[in-house]
Coordinates of C-alpha atoms in Angstrom, one line a residue:
Chain T
M26 CA 0.2 0.1 -0.1
G27 CA 1.2 3.5 -0.7
E28 CA 0.7 6.7 0.8
P29 CA -3.0 7.8 1.4
T30 CA -4.1 10.1 -1.3
N31 CA -6.6 13.1 -1.0
N32 CA -5.8 14.4 2.5
E33 CA -7.9 17.4 2.9
D34 CA -7.5 20.8 4.9
E35 CA -4.9 19.5 7.3
E36 CA -5.4 22.7 9.3
N37 CA -3.3 21.3 12.0
N38 CA -0.6 19.6 10.1
H39 CA 2.1 22.5 10.6
S40 CA 5.1 21.7 8.6
E41 CA 8.6 23.5 9.0
D42 CA 7.1 26.1 6.5
D43 CA 5.4 27.7 9.1
D44 CA 8.6 29.5 10.5
N45 CA 8.2 31.6 7.4
T46 CA 5.2 33.5 8.4
T47 CA 7.5 36.7 9.0
L48 CA 8.4 37.0 5.4
N49 CA 6.7 39.7 3.5
F50 CA 4.4 38.2 1.1
Q51 CA 3.7 41.6 -0.6
T52 CA 6.8 40.9 -2.6
K53 CA 6.8 38.1 -5.0
F54 CA 7.5 34.9 -3.3
V55 CA 10.2 32.7 -4.3
P56 CA 9.6 29.1 -3.3
W57 CA 12.1 26.9 -1.8
S58 CA 11.7 24.7 -4.6
E59 CA 13.4 27.2 -6.7
M60 CA 15.9 28.2 -4.4
E61 CA 19.5 26.8 -4.3
I62 CA 19.1 25.1 -1.1
Q63 CA 19.8 21.3 -0.4
N64 CA 16.7 20.5 1.3
E65 CA 17.2 17.0 2.4
L66 CA 13.8 17.0 4.3
N67 CA 11.8 17.3 1.1
P68 CA 13.4 15.0 -1.3
R69 CA 10.3 15.3 -3.9
S70 CA 11.2 19.0 -4.0
L71 CA 14.8 18.5 -4.5
L72 CA 14.0 16.0 -7.2
Q73 CA 11.5 18.6 -8.9
H74 CA 14.2 21.2 -8.8
K75 CA 16.9 18.9 -10.0
N76 CA 15.1 17.1 -12.8
G77 CA 11.7 18.8 -13.6
K78 CA 10.6 22.2 -14.4
R79 CA 7.3 23.9 -14.0
Q80 CA 4.7 23.7 -16.5
S81 CA 3.9 26.8 -18.7
I82 CA 0.9 27.1 -17.5
I83 CA -0.3 30.2 -15.6
V84 CA -3.6 30.3 -13.7
I85 CA -5.1 33.9 -13.3
A86 CA -7.4 34.0 -10.5
S87 CA -7.8 37.8 -10.1
L88 CA -11.7 37.8 -10.5
I89 CA -12.4 35.1 -7.9
D90 CA -13.9 36.4 -4.7
K91 CA -14.1 33.7 -2.3
I92 CA -10.8 32.8 0.0
P93 CA -11.6 29.1 -0.2
N94 CA -11.5 28.9 -3.9
L95 CA -8.2 31.0 -3.9
A96 CA -6.6 28.8 -1.4
G97 CA -7.8 25.4 -3.2
L98 CA -6.3 26.8 -6.4
A99 CA -3.1 27.4 -4.6
R100 CA -2.9 23.9 -3.7
T101 CA -4.1 22.4 -7.1
C102 CA -1.7 24.6 -9.0
E103 CA 1.1 23.6 -6.8
I104 CA 0.4 19.5 -7.4
F105 CA 0.4 20.2 -11.0
S106 CA 3.4 22.4 -10.8
A107 CA 1.9 25.4 -12.7
E108 CA 4.3 28.2 -13.6
K109 CA 2.3 30.6 -11.6
L110 CA -0.9 31.3 -9.6
V111 CA -2.2 35.1 -10.1
L112 CA -4.3 36.0 -7.0
P113 CA -6.4 39.4 -6.8
H114 CA -4.0 41.0 -4.0
M115 CA -1.2 39.5 -1.9
N116 CA -2.7 39.8 1.3
V117 CA -5.0 36.8 0.5
V118 CA -2.0 34.5 1.3
E119 CA -1.6 36.0 4.9
M120 CA -5.3 35.2 5.9
E121 CA -6.0 32.3 8.2
E122 CA -8.6 30.9 6.2
F123 CA -6.3 30.9 2.9
K124 CA -3.8 29.0 4.9
S125 CA -5.7 26.4 6.6
I126 CA -7.1 25.3 3.1
S127 CA -4.1 26.1 1.2
V128 CA -1.7 23.8 3.7
S129 CA 1.1 25.7 2.7
A130 CA 0.9 25.4 -1.0
E131 CA 1.9 29.1 -1.4
H132 CA 5.2 28.6 -0.1
W133 CA 6.1 26.4 -3.1
I134 CA 4.5 27.9 -5.8
P135 CA 5.1 31.3 -7.4
V136 CA 2.3 33.7 -6.7
E137 CA 1.7 37.2 -7.8
A138 CA -1.1 39.7 -7.7
C139 CA -3.2 41.3 -10.4
P140 CA -6.1 43.3 -9.3
P141 CA -8.9 42.9 -11.4
T142 CA -8.5 46.6 -12.8
E143 CA -5.0 46.0 -14.3
L144 CA -6.1 42.4 -15.7
A145 CA -6.6 43.8 -19.1
Q146 CA -3.1 45.1 -19.2
Y147 CA -1.7 42.0 -17.5
L148 CA -3.2 39.6 -20.4
S149 CA -1.8 41.8 -23.1
Q150 CA 1.5 41.8 -21.6
K151 CA 1.4 38.1 -21.4
R152 CA 0.2 37.9 -24.9
Q153 CA 3.3 39.8 -26.0
E154 CA 5.3 37.1 -23.9
G155 CA 4.0 34.5 -26.1
Y156 CA 1.2 33.1 -23.9
T157 CA -2.2 32.2 -25.3
I158 CA -5.1 33.6 -23.1
V159 CA -7.6 30.8 -22.6
G160 CA -11.0 31.9 -20.9
L161 CA -12.8 29.2 -18.7
E162 CA -16.2 30.4 -19.9
Q163 CA -19.4 29.2 -21.7
T164 CA -19.9 31.3 -24.8
S165 CA -21.7 30.8 -28.3
T166 CA -17.9 30.2 -29.6
S167 CA -16.6 28.3 -26.8
V168 CA -14.7 25.0 -27.7
M169 CA -15.4 21.9 -25.6
L170 CA -12.6 20.7 -23.3
P171 CA -12.4 17.4 -24.7
D172 CA -11.9 18.8 -28.1
Y173 CA -9.2 21.8 -27.1
E174 CA -5.4 21.3 -27.8
F175 CA -3.6 23.4 -25.3
P176 CA -0.7 25.2 -26.6
E177 CA 2.2 24.8 -24.4
R178 CA 2.4 28.4 -22.9
C179 CA -0.9 29.4 -21.8
C180 CA -2.8 31.5 -19.2
I181 CA -5.9 30.2 -18.1
C182 CA -8.1 33.1 -16.9
L183 CA -10.8 32.2 -14.6
G184 CA -14.2 34.2 -14.3
N185 CA -15.8 35.1 -11.2
E186 CA -17.9 32.9 -9.0
K187 CA -21.2 34.8 -9.6
E188 CA -21.0 36.9 -12.6
G189 CA -18.5 34.8 -14.7
M190 CA -16.3 36.6 -17.0
P191 CA -17.0 40.4 -17.7
P192 CA -18.0 40.9 -21.1
E193 CA -15.1 43.5 -21.6
L194 CA -12.6 40.9 -20.6
L195 CA -14.2 38.4 -22.8
S196 CA -12.8 39.9 -26.0
L197 CA -9.5 39.7 -24.5
M198 CA -9.4 36.2 -24.7
D199 CA -7.7 34.4 -27.7
T200 CA -10.3 31.3 -27.1
C201 CA -12.9 30.4 -24.7
V202 CA -13.1 26.6 -23.5
E203 CA -16.0 25.2 -21.5
I204 CA -16.5 21.8 -19.8
P205 CA -19.2 19.5 -21.1
Q206 CA -21.9 19.8 -18.4
L207 CA -25.0 17.2 -18.3
G208 CA -27.1 18.0 -15.6
V209 CA -29.4 20.4 -14.5
L210 CA -27.5 22.7 -12.4
R211 CA -25.9 25.5 -14.4
S212 CA -22.1 25.6 -13.7
L213 CA -19.5 23.8 -11.7
N214 CA -17.5 25.2 -8.8
V215 CA -14.8 27.4 -10.4
H216 CA -11.8 25.8 -8.6
V217 CA -13.0 22.4 -9.6
S218 CA -13.4 23.6 -13.2
A219 CA -10.1 25.1 -13.0
S220 CA -8.5 22.0 -11.6
I221 CA -10.3 19.8 -14.4
M222 CA -8.6 22.2 -17.0
I223 CA -5.0 21.8 -15.5
Y224 CA -5.4 18.3 -15.5
R225 CA -6.2 18.2 -18.9
Y226 CA -3.5 20.3 -19.7
T227 CA -1.0 18.2 -17.5
E228 CA -2.4 14.9 -19.1
Q229 CA -1.7 16.4 -22.7
F230 CA 1.7 17.3 -22.1
L231 CA 2.5 14.2 -20.2
R232 CA 1.4 12.2 -23.1
R233 CA 3.9 14.2 -25.7
K234 CA 7.0 13.3 -23.5
Chain H
M2 CA -22.0 36.0 -24.6
G3 CA -23.2 32.9 -23.2
E4 CA -24.3 32.3 -19.6
P5 CA -21.6 32.9 -17.0
T6 CA -20.0 29.7 -15.9
N7 CA -18.4 29.1 -12.6
N8 CA -20.9 30.2 -10.1
E9 CA -20.0 29.4 -6.8
D10 CA -21.8 28.7 -3.5
E11 CA -24.9 30.5 -4.1
E12 CA -26.1 30.5 -0.5
N13 CA -28.9 32.9 -1.2
N14 CA -30.2 31.6 -4.5
H15 CA -33.1 29.9 -3.0
S16 CA -35.0 28.0 -6.0
E17 CA -38.5 26.6 -5.8
D18 CA -36.7 23.4 -4.3
D19 CA -36.7 24.7 -1.0
D20 CA -40.4 23.9 -0.6
N21 CA -39.3 20.4 -0.5
T22 CA -37.3 20.6 2.8
T23 CA -40.2 18.7 4.8
L24 CA -39.5 15.8 2.7
N25 CA -37.9 12.8 4.5
F26 CA -34.3 12.4 3.3
Q27 CA -33.7 9.2 5.1
T28 CA -35.5 7.4 2.5
K29 CA -33.9 7.3 -1.1
F30 CA -34.7 10.5 -2.6
V31 CA -36.2 10.5 -6.1
P32 CA -35.1 13.5 -7.9
W33 CA -37.6 15.6 -10.0
S34 CA -35.8 14.8 -13.1
E35 CA -36.7 11.2 -12.9
M36 CA -40.3 11.7 -12.0
E37 CA -43.1 11.8 -14.6
I38 CA -43.6 15.4 -14.4
Q39 CA -44.0 17.9 -16.9
N40 CA -41.3 20.7 -15.4
E41 CA -41.7 23.7 -17.5
L42 CA -39.7 25.9 -15.0
N43 CA -36.7 23.6 -15.8
P44 CA -36.3 22.9 -19.7
R45 CA -33.1 21.2 -19.3
S46 CA -34.4 19.0 -16.8
L47 CA -37.1 17.9 -19.0
L48 CA -34.6 17.6 -22.0
Q49 CA -32.6 15.1 -19.6
H50 CA -35.4 13.2 -18.7
K51 CA -37.0 13.0 -22.2
N52 CA -33.5 12.3 -24.3
G53 CA -30.6 11.5 -22.0
K54 CA -30.0 9.1 -19.5
R55 CA -27.6 9.1 -16.5
Q56 CA -24.0 7.8 -16.6
S57 CA -23.3 4.5 -15.2
I58 CA -20.7 5.8 -12.7
I59 CA -21.4 5.7 -9.0
V60 CA -19.4 8.0 -6.7
I61 CA -19.1 6.7 -3.3
A62 CA -18.3 9.0 -0.6
S63 CA -18.8 7.1 2.5
L64 CA -15.4 7.5 3.9
I65 CA -15.4 11.2 3.4
D66 CA -15.9 13.4 6.9
K67 CA -15.8 16.8 5.7
I68 CA -19.4 18.5 4.6
P69 CA -18.0 21.0 2.4
N70 CA -16.5 17.8 0.6
L71 CA -19.8 15.7 0.2
A72 CA -21.8 18.8 -0.8
G73 CA -19.3 19.8 -3.6
L74 CA -19.4 16.0 -4.5
A75 CA -23.2 16.3 -4.8
R76 CA -22.7 19.3 -7.1
T77 CA -20.2 17.9 -9.3
C78 CA -22.0 14.4 -9.6
E79 CA -25.1 16.2 -10.7
I80 CA -23.6 18.3 -13.3
F81 CA -22.0 15.0 -14.7
S82 CA -25.0 13.1 -14.6
A83 CA -23.6 10.5 -12.5
E84 CA -25.9 7.7 -11.6
K85 CA -25.8 7.9 -7.8
L86 CA -23.6 9.6 -5.1
V87 CA -23.3 7.3 -1.8
L88 CA -23.1 9.1 1.5
P89 CA -22.0 8.2 4.6
H90 CA -25.4 8.8 6.2
M91 CA -28.5 10.7 4.9
N92 CA -28.8 13.3 7.4
V93 CA -26.0 14.8 5.8
V94 CA -27.9 16.3 3.3
E95 CA -30.4 18.2 5.9
M96 CA -27.3 20.1 7.3
E97 CA -27.2 23.8 6.6
E98 CA -23.7 23.5 5.5
F99 CA -24.4 20.9 2.9
K100 CA -27.1 22.7 1.6
S101 CA -25.4 26.2 1.1
I102 CA -22.7 24.4 -0.8
S103 CA -24.6 22.1 -3.0
V104 CA -26.9 24.5 -4.2
S105 CA -29.6 22.0 -4.2
A106 CA -28.0 19.2 -6.3
E107 CA -29.2 16.7 -3.9
H108 CA -32.8 17.5 -5.3
W109 CA -31.4 16.4 -8.8
I110 CA -29.2 13.5 -8.3
P111 CA -30.0 10.2 -6.7
V112 CA -28.3 10.0 -3.4
E113 CA -28.2 6.8 -0.7
A114 CA -26.6 6.0 2.4
C115 CA -23.8 3.4 3.2
P116 CA -22.0 3.8 6.5
P117 CA -18.3 2.8 6.4
T118 CA -19.0 -0.3 8.2
E119 CA -21.2 -1.7 5.5
L120 CA -19.0 -0.3 2.6
A121 CA -17.4 -3.9 1.9
Q122 CA -20.6 -5.4 1.5
Y123 CA -22.0 -2.3 -0.3
L124 CA -19.2 -3.2 -2.9
S125 CA -19.4 -6.8 -3.0
Q126 CA -23.2 -6.1 -4.0
K127 CA -22.3 -3.6 -6.8
R128 CA -19.6 -6.0 -8.4
Q129 CA -22.1 -8.9 -8.5
E130 CA -24.6 -6.3 -10.4
G131 CA -21.8 -5.9 -13.0
Y132 CA -20.1 -2.8 -11.8
T133 CA -16.1 -2.4 -11.5
I134 CA -14.7 -1.0 -8.5
V135 CA -12.4 1.9 -9.0
G136 CA -10.5 2.9 -5.9
L137 CA -9.0 6.5 -6.2
E138 CA -5.9 5.7 -4.3
Q139 CA -2.1 5.9 -4.7
T140 CA -0.7 2.3 -4.5
S141 CA 2.3 0.2 -5.8
T142 CA -0.2 -1.1 -8.5
S143 CA -2.2 1.8 -9.1
V144 CA -2.9 2.5 -12.6
M145 CA -2.3 6.5 -13.6
L146 CA -5.5 8.4 -14.7
P147 CA -4.4 9.2 -18.3
D148 CA -3.8 5.4 -19.1
Y149 CA -6.8 4.0 -17.5
E150 CA -9.9 3.0 -19.8
F151 CA -12.9 3.2 -17.6
P152 CA -15.5 0.5 -18.0
E153 CA -18.9 1.9 -18.4
R154 CA -20.6 0.5 -15.3
C155 CA -18.0 1.6 -12.5
C156 CA -18.1 2.7 -8.8
I157 CA -15.6 5.1 -8.0
C158 CA -14.6 4.7 -4.1
L159 CA -13.1 7.5 -2.5
G160 CA -10.8 7.5 0.4
N161 CA -10.7 9.2 3.7
E162 CA -9.5 13.0 3.6
K163 CA -6.9 11.9 6.1
E164 CA -6.2 8.3 6.4
G165 CA -7.1 7.7 2.6
M166 CA -8.2 4.0 1.7
P167 CA -8.2 1.8 4.7
P168 CA -5.9 -1.4 4.0
E169 CA -8.7 -4.0 4.4
L170 CA -10.9 -2.1 1.8
L171 CA -8.0 -1.7 -0.7
S172 CA -8.1 -5.6 -1.2
L173 CA -11.8 -5.0 -2.6
M174 CA -10.9 -2.7 -5.3
D175 CA -10.9 -4.3 -8.8
T176 CA -8.4 -1.6 -9.8
C177 CA -6.7 1.6 -8.1
V178 CA -6.4 4.6 -10.1
E179 CA -4.1 7.5 -9.3
I180 CA -3.9 11.1 -10.5
P181 CA -0.5 12.2 -11.7
Q182 CA 1.0 14.8 -9.4
L183 CA 4.0 17.1 -10.2
G184 CA 4.6 19.1 -7.1
V185 CA 6.0 19.1 -3.5
L186 CA 2.6 18.6 -1.7
R187 CA 1.4 15.2 -1.4
S188 CA -2.1 15.1 -2.3
L189 CA -5.0 16.9 -4.1
N190 CA -8.3 17.7 -2.3
V191 CA -10.8 14.5 -2.6
H192 CA -13.5 16.5 -4.2
V193 CA -11.3 17.9 -6.7
S194 CA -9.6 14.4 -7.4
A195 CA -13.0 12.8 -7.7
S196 CA -14.2 15.5 -10.2
I197 CA -11.1 15.1 -12.4
M198 CA -11.8 11.3 -12.4
I199 CA -15.8 11.9 -13.1
Y200 CA -14.6 14.5 -15.8
R201 CA -12.4 11.9 -17.3
Y202 CA -15.0 9.4 -17.3
T203 CA -17.3 11.4 -18.7
E204 CA -14.8 12.6 -21.7
Q205 CA -14.1 9.0 -22.6
F206 CA -17.9 8.3 -23.0
L207 CA -18.8 11.5 -25.0
R208 CA -15.9 10.5 -27.2
R209 CA -17.5 6.8 -27.9
K210 CA -20.5 8.4 -28.9

């Protein structure tokens, strides 16, 4: 039997990372796994650092309001080794509610802030850097996820929990992708939707290797 | 522009379903979408009832402790039109915390209860009915999700948030499937993991149609 999986919300499972709470999170955070530190306590981190590199997928959560969704996204992004998670503002990661759900993921994944008011400019800059901007949204022209081939460098832009993607931002997406839904309810949770997309991206690139 | 997606936790978005709170949830619940009722208020439900049928995937959450995970699973199972969600006990669906997160999903998806102590017997019965029992767990012999071909009739058995799958249940799985993880943290949230598996099942059968 291997390690148990799916351990959720281990609020009391404080690791050595907790010593870092005095760091200034307002600056861009460099996770241990990218530092030149021999970290024998975290062999997987060492392995990741030496042999692996992050996937070129940036998850943009600037429009997300709820802290549990943001914290869950930090955990999922870390586990799939996304390049970066973009939060609406950096003080999110100092909130107790965030920390209890993220289980320290923010220490291992680069996070940066982009408020909604600066998102259009941020997307434009990322496009200039060679990223494709993929909106997770149901539109009249959106592509179904099973049919979508992700470009290697891409930004996944998530809509707001209630309002979805604002119309003025929709026009800034290179493409919109939606998840096929068969039921009565209108939509999946945004953290779940994003996780499915990040998994799909990961699967696609694992297959190509 | 289509409908916004990813609407999360609409606690105040009470629908007409709220009138049903006096129903006895201890009995097996028959959702509206399976009743012989012309329901003009819910055209998608009508469509689903007339033209579609549920997917033959049963999600077994008997070992899950946390209400937000169970409620989130109800929502995800409904959206992917799973055959059934199995909860540890039926009074879960009467809890306010459950209702606020499930956004009434339990009214649209068949739910039933199986306590952990009866799970072995339940799995044995489902196997006799022709279902393959798939454990979502990392083991020395588990198959990676991208490589796994789901049988049409299957039960996805989820482990506990902290302890994972108990050893005595592991031997009852026909197979164990794990999600490839690239990061430092040990494991994904169980609701997220299950959602990724249910999506993968859905995608596979959408492709075959």
